[in-house]
PDB file of C-alpha atoms in Angstrom:
ATOM      1  CA  GLY G   7     -46.004   9.709  55.440  1.00  0.00           C
ATOM      2  CA  GLN G   8     -46.361   6.079  56.291  1.00  0.00           C
ATOM      3  CA  ASN G   9     -47.488   4.070  58.734  1.00  0.00           C
ATOM      4  CA  ILE G  10     -46.919   0.091  59.536  1.00  0.00           C
ATOM      5  CA  ASP G  11     -48.717  -1.863  62.465  1.00  0.00           C
ATOM      6  CA  GLN G  12     -47.717  -5.223  63.755  1.00  0.00           C
ATOM      7  CA  PRO G  13     -48.400  -6.680  66.477  1.00  0.00           C
ATOM      8  CA  THR G  14     -45.424  -7.516  68.299  1.00  0.00           C
ATOM      9  CA  GLU G  15     -45.058 -10.848  69.547  1.00  0.00           C
ATOM     10  CA  MET G  16     -47.299 -14.329  69.011  1.00  0.00           C
ATOM     11  CA  THR G  17     -47.229 -17.241  70.053  1.00  0.00           C
ATOM     12  CA  ALA G  18     -49.003 -20.923  69.055  1.00  0.00           C
ATOM     13  CA  THR G  19     -48.922 -24.511  68.594  1.00  0.00           C
ATOM     14  CA  GLU G  20     -46.825 -26.401  66.427  1.00  0.00           C
ATOM     15  CA  GLY G  21     -49.710 -28.280  63.908  1.00  0.00           C
ATOM     16  CA  ALA G  22     -51.686 -25.187  64.444  1.00  0.00           C
ATOM     17  CA  ILE G  23     -52.671 -22.034  61.926  1.00  0.00           C
ATOM     18  CA  VAL G  24     -51.530 -18.319  62.907  1.00  0.00           C
ATOM     19  CA  GLN G  25     -52.278 -15.403  61.249  1.00  0.00           C
ATOM     20  CA  ILE G  26     -50.011 -12.440  61.387  1.00  0.00           C
ATOM     21  CA  ASN G  27     -52.009  -8.940  60.565  1.00  0.00           C
ATOM     22  CA  CYS G  28     -50.258  -6.171  58.874  1.00  0.00           C
ATOM     23  CA  THR G  29     -52.203  -2.637  58.635  1.00  0.00           C
ATOM     24  CA  TYR G  30     -50.633   0.305  56.790  1.00  0.00           C
ATOM     25  CA  GLN G  31     -51.242   4.088  55.575  1.00  0.00           C
ATOM     26  CA  THR G  32     -48.923   5.413  52.885  1.00  0.00           C
ATOM     27  CA  SER G  33     -49.477   8.283  50.659  1.00  0.00           C
ATOM     28  CA  GLY G  34     -48.369   5.535  47.517  1.00  0.00           C
ATOM     29  CA  PHE G  35     -49.218   2.318  47.781  1.00  0.00           C
ATOM     30  CA  ASN G  36     -47.039  -0.368  44.797  1.00  0.00           C
ATOM     31  CA  GLY G  37     -46.886  -3.548  46.756  1.00  0.00           C
ATOM     32  CA  LEU G  38     -46.756  -5.363  50.023  1.00  0.00           C
ATOM     33  CA  PHE G  39     -44.076  -7.754  50.872  1.00  0.00           C
ATOM     34  CA  TRP G  40     -43.378 -10.608  53.539  1.00  0.00           C
ATOM     35  CA  TYR G  41     -40.282 -11.498  54.862  1.00  0.00           C
ATOM     36  CA  GLN G  42     -39.194 -14.340  57.536  1.00  0.00           C
ATOM     37  CA  GLN G  43     -35.969 -13.057  59.704  1.00  0.00           C
ATOM     38  CA  HIS G  44     -35.204 -15.613  62.161  1.00  0.00           C
ATOM     39  CA  ALA G  45     -32.799 -14.307  65.001  1.00  0.00           C
ATOM     40  CA  GLY G  46     -28.841 -13.226  63.667  1.00  0.00           C
ATOM     41  CA  GLU G  47     -30.107 -14.166  60.297  1.00  0.00           C
ATOM     42  CA  ALA G  48     -31.173 -12.123  57.092  1.00  0.00           C
ATOM     43  CA  PRO G  49     -34.719 -11.224  56.615  1.00  0.00           C
ATOM     44  CA  THR G  50     -36.199 -13.976  53.634  1.00  0.00           C
ATOM     45  CA  PHE G  51     -38.570 -12.888  50.956  1.00  0.00           C
ATOM     46  CA  LEU G  52     -41.744 -14.876  51.733  1.00  0.00           C
ATOM     47  CA  SER G  53     -44.092 -13.066  49.602  1.00  0.00           C
ATOM     48  CA  TYR G  54     -45.813 -10.284  47.268  1.00  0.00           C
ATOM     49  CA  ASN G  55     -49.256  -8.662  47.096  1.00  0.00           C
ATOM     50  CA  VAL G  56     -49.840  -6.380  44.729  1.00  0.00           C
ATOM     51  CA  LEU G  57     -53.420  -6.826  43.692  1.00  0.00           C
ATOM     52  CA  ASP G  58     -56.223  -7.656  46.206  1.00  0.00           C
ATOM     53  CA  GLY G  59     -56.463 -11.467  46.771  1.00  0.00           C
ATOM     54  CA  LEU G  60     -54.818 -13.977  48.633  1.00  0.00           C
ATOM     55  CA  GLU G  61     -51.734 -15.763  47.391  1.00  0.00           C
ATOM     56  CA  GLU G  62     -51.191 -18.939  48.787  1.00  0.00           C
ATOM     57  CA  LYS G  63     -47.245 -20.468  48.798  1.00  0.00           C
ATOM     58  CA  GLY G  64     -46.805 -24.301  50.089  1.00  0.00           C
ATOM     59  CA  ARG G  65     -47.580 -23.725  53.968  1.00  0.00           C
ATOM     60  CA  PHE G  66     -47.957 -20.124  53.857  1.00  0.00           C
ATOM     61  CA  SER G  67     -50.725 -17.538  52.282  1.00  0.00           C
ATOM     62  CA  SER G  68     -50.499 -14.036  52.064  1.00  0.00           C
ATOM     63  CA  PHE G  69     -53.791 -11.678  51.606  1.00  0.00           C
ATOM     64  CA  LEU G  70     -53.804  -8.120  50.346  1.00  0.00           C
ATOM     65  CA  SER G  71     -56.836  -5.255  50.775  1.00  0.00           C
ATOM     66  CA  ARG G  72     -55.662  -2.023  49.259  1.00  0.00           C
ATOM     67  CA  SER G  73     -59.146  -0.320  50.291  1.00  0.00           C
ATOM     68  CA  LYS G  74     -58.471  -1.444  54.502  1.00  0.00           C
ATOM     69  CA  GLY G  75     -54.759  -1.068  54.203  1.00  0.00           C
ATOM     70  CA  TYR G  76     -54.445  -4.451  55.005  1.00  0.00           C
ATOM     71  CA  SER G  77     -52.258  -7.991  54.703  1.00  0.00           C
ATOM     72  CA  TYR G  78     -51.836 -11.218  56.537  1.00  0.00           C
ATOM     73  CA  LEU G  79     -50.067 -13.257  56.774  1.00  0.00           C
ATOM     74  CA  LEU G  80     -50.991 -17.199  57.147  1.00  0.00           C
ATOM     75  CA  LEU G  81     -48.867 -19.984  58.493  1.00  0.00           C
ATOM     76  CA  LYS G  82     -50.109 -23.441  58.300  1.00  0.00           C
ATOM     77  CA  GLU G  83     -48.898 -26.615  60.161  1.00  0.00           C
ATOM     78  CA  LEU G  84     -46.534 -24.653  61.985  1.00  0.00           C
ATOM     79  CA  GLN G  85     -43.651 -26.185  62.681  1.00  0.00           C
ATOM     80  CA  MET G  86     -40.699 -25.710  65.301  1.00  0.00           C
ATOM     81  CA  LYS G  87     -38.890 -24.102  62.911  1.00  0.00           C
ATOM     82  CA  ASP G  88     -41.112 -21.761  61.997  1.00  0.00           C
ATOM     83  CA  SER G  89     -40.380 -19.567  64.972  1.00  0.00           C
ATOM     84  CA  ALA G  90     -38.731 -15.975  63.831  1.00  0.00           C
ATOM     85  CA  SER G  91     -39.809 -12.925  63.025  1.00  0.00           C
ATOM     86  CA  TYR G  92     -42.011 -11.896  60.241  1.00  0.00           C
ATOM     87  CA  LEU G  93     -41.379  -8.391  58.440  1.00  0.00           C
ATOM     88  CA  CYS G  94     -44.606  -6.662  56.707  1.00  0.00           C
ATOM     89  CA  ALA G  95     -43.056  -4.012  54.274  1.00  0.00           C
ATOM     90  CA  VAL G  96     -44.549  -1.385  51.258  1.00  0.00           C
ATOM     91  CA  ARG G  97     -43.889  -0.251  48.785  1.00  0.00           C
ATOM     92  CA  ASP G  98     -43.785   3.639  48.461  1.00  0.00           C
ATOM     93  CA  ARG G  99     -44.611   4.687  44.339  1.00  0.00           C
ATOM     94  CA  ASN G 100     -43.758   7.606  44.772  1.00  0.00           C
ATOM     95  CA  THR G 101     -40.216   6.939  46.322  1.00  0.00           C
ATOM     96  CA  ASP G 102     -39.527   3.146  45.435  1.00  0.00           C
ATOM     97  CA  LYS G 103     -38.349   2.406  49.104  1.00  0.00           C
ATOM     98  CA  LEU G 104     -39.655  -0.110  50.400  1.00  0.00           C
ATOM     99  CA  ILE G 105     -41.299   0.634  53.821  1.00  0.00           C
ATOM    100  CA  PHE G 106     -40.687  -2.589  56.673  1.00  0.00           C
ATOM    101  CA  GLY G 107     -42.728  -2.577  59.765  1.00  0.00           C
ATOM    102  CA  THR G 108     -41.164  -3.162  63.832  1.00  0.00           C
ATOM    103  CA  GLY G 109     -42.108  -7.218  62.832  1.00  0.00           C
ATOM    104  CA  THR G 110     -43.888  -9.859  64.671  1.00  0.00           C
ATOM    105  CA  ARG G 111     -42.225 -12.292  66.483  1.00  0.00           C
ATOM    106  CA  LEU G 112     -43.960 -15.659  66.490  1.00  0.00           C
ATOM    107  CA  GLN G 113     -43.028 -18.398  68.533  1.00  0.00           C
ATOM    108  CA  VAL G 114     -44.142 -21.828  67.851  1.00  0.00           C
ATOM    109  CA  PHE G 115     -44.063 -24.586  70.988  1.00  0.00           C
ATOM    110  CA  PRO G 116     -44.791 -28.381  71.477  1.00  0.00           C
TER     111      PRO G 116
ATOM    112  CA  ASP L  16     -22.900 -19.916  45.797  1.00  0.00           C
ATOM    113  CA  THR L  17     -24.042 -16.610  48.284  1.00  0.00           C
ATOM    114  CA  ALA L  18     -26.243 -14.766  46.492  1.00  0.00           C
ATOM    115  CA  VAL L  19     -25.354 -11.085  48.602  1.00  0.00           C
ATOM    116  CA  SER L  20     -22.067 -11.141  50.774  1.00  0.00           C
ATOM    117  CA  GLN L  21     -21.018  -9.191  53.527  1.00  0.00           C
ATOM    118  CA  THR L  22     -17.536  -8.388  54.776  1.00  0.00           C
ATOM    119  CA  PRO L  23     -16.716  -8.071  58.179  1.00  0.00           C
ATOM    120  CA  LYS L  24     -19.749 -10.291  59.599  1.00  0.00           C
ATOM    121  CA  TYR L  25     -19.064  -8.761  63.410  1.00  0.00           C
ATOM    122  CA  LEU L  26     -17.308  -5.188  63.930  1.00  0.00           C
ATOM    123  CA  VAL L  27     -16.348  -4.547  67.088  1.00  0.00           C
ATOM    124  CA  THR L  28     -14.580  -1.339  67.504  1.00  0.00           C
ATOM    125  CA  GLN L  29     -13.298   2.272  69.567  1.00  0.00           C
ATOM    126  CA  MET L  30     -15.448   5.474  69.335  1.00  0.00           C
ATOM    127  CA  GLY L  31     -14.068   7.526  66.947  1.00  0.00           C
ATOM    128  CA  ASN L  32     -13.051   5.056  64.403  1.00  0.00           C
ATOM    129  CA  ASP L  33     -13.539   4.744  61.096  1.00  0.00           C
ATOM    130  CA  LYS L  34     -14.410   1.334  59.375  1.00  0.00           C
ATOM    131  CA  SER L  35     -15.428  -0.090  56.475  1.00  0.00           C
ATOM    132  CA  ILE L  36     -18.133  -2.948  55.430  1.00  0.00           C
ATOM    133  CA  LYS L  37     -18.510  -4.193  51.896  1.00  0.00           C
ATOM    134  CA  CYS L  38     -21.133  -5.861  49.764  1.00  0.00           C
ATOM    135  CA  GLU L  39     -21.431  -7.695  46.931  1.00  0.00           C
ATOM    136  CA  GLN L  40     -23.896  -9.548  44.895  1.00  0.00           C
ATOM    137  CA  ASN L  41     -23.224 -12.554  41.867  1.00  0.00           C
ATOM    138  CA  LEU L  42     -27.256 -12.013  41.302  1.00  0.00           C
ATOM    139  CA  GLY L  43     -26.755 -10.088  38.107  1.00  0.00           C
ATOM    140  CA  HIS L  44     -28.635  -7.384  39.762  1.00  0.00           C
ATOM    141  CA  ASP L  45     -28.976  -3.394  38.996  1.00  0.00           C
ATOM    142  CA  THR L  46     -30.285  -2.004  42.059  1.00  0.00           C
ATOM    143  CA  MET L  47     -27.986  -2.202  45.864  1.00  0.00           C
ATOM    144  CA  TYR L  48     -28.987  -1.189  49.238  1.00  0.00           C
ATOM    145  CA  TRP L  49     -27.630  -0.642  53.023  1.00  0.00           C
ATOM    146  CA  TYR L  50     -30.067  -0.956  55.939  1.00  0.00           C
ATOM    147  CA  LYS L  51     -29.436  -0.426  59.452  1.00  0.00           C
ATOM    148  CA  GLN L  52     -31.643  -2.555  61.933  1.00  0.00           C
ATOM    149  CA  ASP L  53     -31.392  -1.506  65.718  1.00  0.00           C
ATOM    150  CA  SER L  54     -31.860  -3.215  68.900  1.00  0.00           C
ATOM    151  CA  LYS L  55     -35.594  -3.455  68.438  1.00  0.00           C
ATOM    152  CA  LYS L  56     -35.140  -5.193  65.075  1.00  0.00           C
ATOM    153  CA  PHE L  57     -36.431  -2.246  63.487  1.00  0.00           C
ATOM    154  CA  LEU L  58     -35.063  -2.425  59.586  1.00  0.00           C
ATOM    155  CA  LYS L  59     -34.550   1.616  58.017  1.00  0.00           C
ATOM    156  CA  ILE L  60     -33.053   2.273  54.516  1.00  0.00           C
ATOM    157  CA  MET L  61     -30.397   4.472  54.581  1.00  0.00           C
ATOM    158  CA  PHE L  62     -28.802   4.584  51.282  1.00  0.00           C
ATOM    159  CA  SER L  63     -29.851   2.713  47.463  1.00  0.00           C
ATOM    160  CA  TYR L  64     -27.491   2.501  44.419  1.00  0.00           C
ATOM    161  CA  ASN L  65     -29.023   1.608  40.949  1.00  0.00           C
ATOM    162  CA  ASN L  66     -26.330   1.026  38.378  1.00  0.00           C
ATOM    163  CA  LYS L  67     -23.509   2.847  40.473  1.00  0.00           C
ATOM    164  CA  GLU L  68     -25.942   5.745  40.700  1.00  0.00           C
ATOM    165  CA  LEU L  69     -27.207   6.989  43.579  1.00  0.00           C
ATOM    166  CA  ILE L  70     -30.942   6.609  44.137  1.00  0.00           C
ATOM    167  CA  ILE L  71     -32.233   6.414  48.106  1.00  0.00           C
ATOM    168  CA  ASN L  72     -30.302   8.360  50.554  1.00  0.00           C
ATOM    169  CA  GLU L  73     -32.169   8.809  53.508  1.00  0.00           C
ATOM    170  CA  THR L  74     -31.226  11.177  56.398  1.00  0.00           C
ATOM    171  CA  VAL L  75     -28.305   9.515  58.002  1.00  0.00           C
ATOM    172  CA  PRO L  76     -25.417  11.449  59.224  1.00  0.00           C
ATOM    173  CA  ASN L  77     -22.887  12.281  56.484  1.00  0.00           C
ATOM    174  CA  ARG L  78     -20.180  10.490  58.543  1.00  0.00           C
ATOM    175  CA  PHE L  79     -22.015   7.810  56.483  1.00  0.00           C
ATOM    176  CA  SER L  80     -20.556   7.255  53.011  1.00  0.00           C
ATOM    177  CA  PRO L  81     -21.660   4.496  51.046  1.00  0.00           C
ATOM    178  CA  LYS L  82     -19.638   3.628  47.467  1.00  0.00           C
ATOM    179  CA  SER L  83     -20.151   1.664  44.690  1.00  0.00           C
ATOM    180  CA  PRO L  84     -17.589   0.734  42.032  1.00  0.00           C
ATOM    181  CA  ASP L  85     -19.467  -1.083  40.224  1.00  0.00           C
ATOM    182  CA  LYS L  86     -23.237  -2.475  40.201  1.00  0.00           C
ATOM    183  CA  ALA L  87     -21.961  -5.757  42.050  1.00  0.00           C
ATOM    184  CA  HIS L  88     -20.080  -3.685  45.014  1.00  0.00           C
ATOM    185  CA  LEU L  89     -21.614  -1.341  47.581  1.00  0.00           C
ATOM    186  CA  ASN L  90     -19.521  -0.119  50.325  1.00  0.00           C
ATOM    187  CA  LEU L  91     -20.723   1.808  54.064  1.00  0.00           C
ATOM    188  CA  HIS L  92     -17.611   3.632  55.165  1.00  0.00           C
ATOM    189  CA  ILE L  93     -18.497   4.917  58.557  1.00  0.00           C
ATOM    190  CA  ASN L  94     -16.337   8.255  59.758  1.00  0.00           C
ATOM    191  CA  SER L  95     -15.663   8.621  63.273  1.00  0.00           C
ATOM    192  CA  LEU L  96     -18.407   6.212  64.677  1.00  0.00           C
ATOM    193  CA  GLU L  97     -20.614   6.793  67.710  1.00  0.00           C
ATOM    194  CA  LEU L  98     -22.197   4.629  70.405  1.00  0.00           C
ATOM    195  CA  GLY L  99     -25.569   5.128  68.716  1.00  0.00           C
ATOM    196  CA  ASP L 100     -23.800   3.472  65.566  1.00  0.00           C
ATOM    197  CA  SER L 101     -23.855   0.056  66.793  1.00  0.00           C
ATOM    198  CA  ALA L 102     -26.537  -1.742  65.215  1.00  0.00           C
ATOM    199  CA  VAL L 103     -26.629  -4.687  62.615  1.00  0.00           C
ATOM    200  CA  TYR L 104     -26.292  -3.487  59.254  1.00  0.00           C
ATOM    201  CA  PHE L 105     -27.760  -5.310  55.737  1.00  0.00           C
ATOM    202  CA  CYS L 106     -26.984  -4.952  52.253  1.00  0.00           C
ATOM    203  CA  ALA L 107     -29.364  -6.481  50.287  1.00  0.00           C
ATOM    204  CA  SER L 108     -30.186  -6.019  45.986  1.00  0.00           C
ATOM    205  CA  SER L 109     -32.868  -6.092  43.679  1.00  0.00           C
ATOM    206  CA  GLN L 110     -33.157  -6.417  39.943  1.00  0.00           C
ATOM    207  CA  ASP L 111     -36.016  -3.456  39.280  1.00  0.00           C
ATOM    208  CA  PRO L 112     -36.622  -0.701  41.574  1.00  0.00           C
ATOM    209  CA  ARG L 113     -39.673   0.627  39.324  1.00  0.00           C
ATOM    210  CA  GLY L 114     -42.153  -1.434  41.371  1.00  0.00           C
ATOM    211  CA  SER L 115     -42.533  -4.676  39.643  1.00  0.00           C
ATOM    212  CA  ARG L 116     -42.457  -8.220  41.235  1.00  0.00           C
ATOM    213  CA  ALA L 117     -38.489  -7.794  39.813  1.00  0.00           C
ATOM    214  CA  ASP L 118     -37.958  -6.285  42.837  1.00  0.00           C
ATOM    215  CA  THR L 119     -38.186  -8.434  45.585  1.00  0.00           C
ATOM    216  CA  GLN L 120     -35.318  -7.519  48.027  1.00  0.00           C
ATOM    217  CA  TYR L 121     -33.004 -10.142  48.953  1.00  0.00           C
ATOM    218  CA  PHE L 122     -30.698  -9.294  51.455  1.00  0.00           C
ATOM    219  CA  GLY L 123     -26.866  -9.955  53.165  1.00  0.00           C
ATOM    220  CA  PRO L 124     -26.197 -11.732  56.563  1.00  0.00           C
ATOM    221  CA  GLY L 125     -25.432  -9.187  58.013  1.00  0.00           C
ATOM    222  CA  THR L 126     -22.631  -6.879  59.661  1.00  0.00           C
ATOM    223  CA  ARG L 127     -23.209  -6.722  63.551  1.00  0.00           C
ATOM    224  CA  LEU L 128     -21.310  -3.665  64.369  1.00  0.00           C
ATOM    225  CA  THR L 129     -20.745  -2.593  67.683  1.00  0.00           C
ATOM    226  CA  VAL L 130     -19.776   0.536  69.347  1.00  0.00           C
ATOM    227  CA  LEU L 131     -17.409   0.759  72.832  1.00  0.00           C
TER     228      LEU L 131
END
């Protein structure tokens, strides 16, 4: 089966750095996605990792360790508009389904 | 231009009614999906179609029936609505379901269904 764990909520200060962790267990791993979802809006794609290591994209970076079943999303120079839920999702190789975690709600304070 | 669009955005209806939600994508993608996001914000796959063919059919009540008239459209029809059907339903599309970066899914704005 599949299981994805993320912290439910996090808080941080504007200008700071925050790391959102995601651990997963899956019978067939074929990529990990991070999505951002503002309240009342659709999830939007942030990053994709399929090989171990760090993928950097502007203020956002995502890391993957397949042997540990672990990923994190790193947000630098936090802005108020980064307040949102961040969803970790793993693609199952056997079914091609995208399995989502419950999301981490990040609140950025001035 | 909207990439993935859904109508309606809000749907309020009585228990027992039948309703439909429509989805259209203009990205030229081959695969479309329906997800349900419950009150705890958990996003779960319901159905997936690739070139009008059903490829993922999760364990959902058979009151839910997807229909894909062409690869740019995937509609969701729900019969005999129940209180527990209240949720936000998201449509999504992707280019290639078979496991590559191209499989990034793009989501529509969601339809908030409230069953009274």
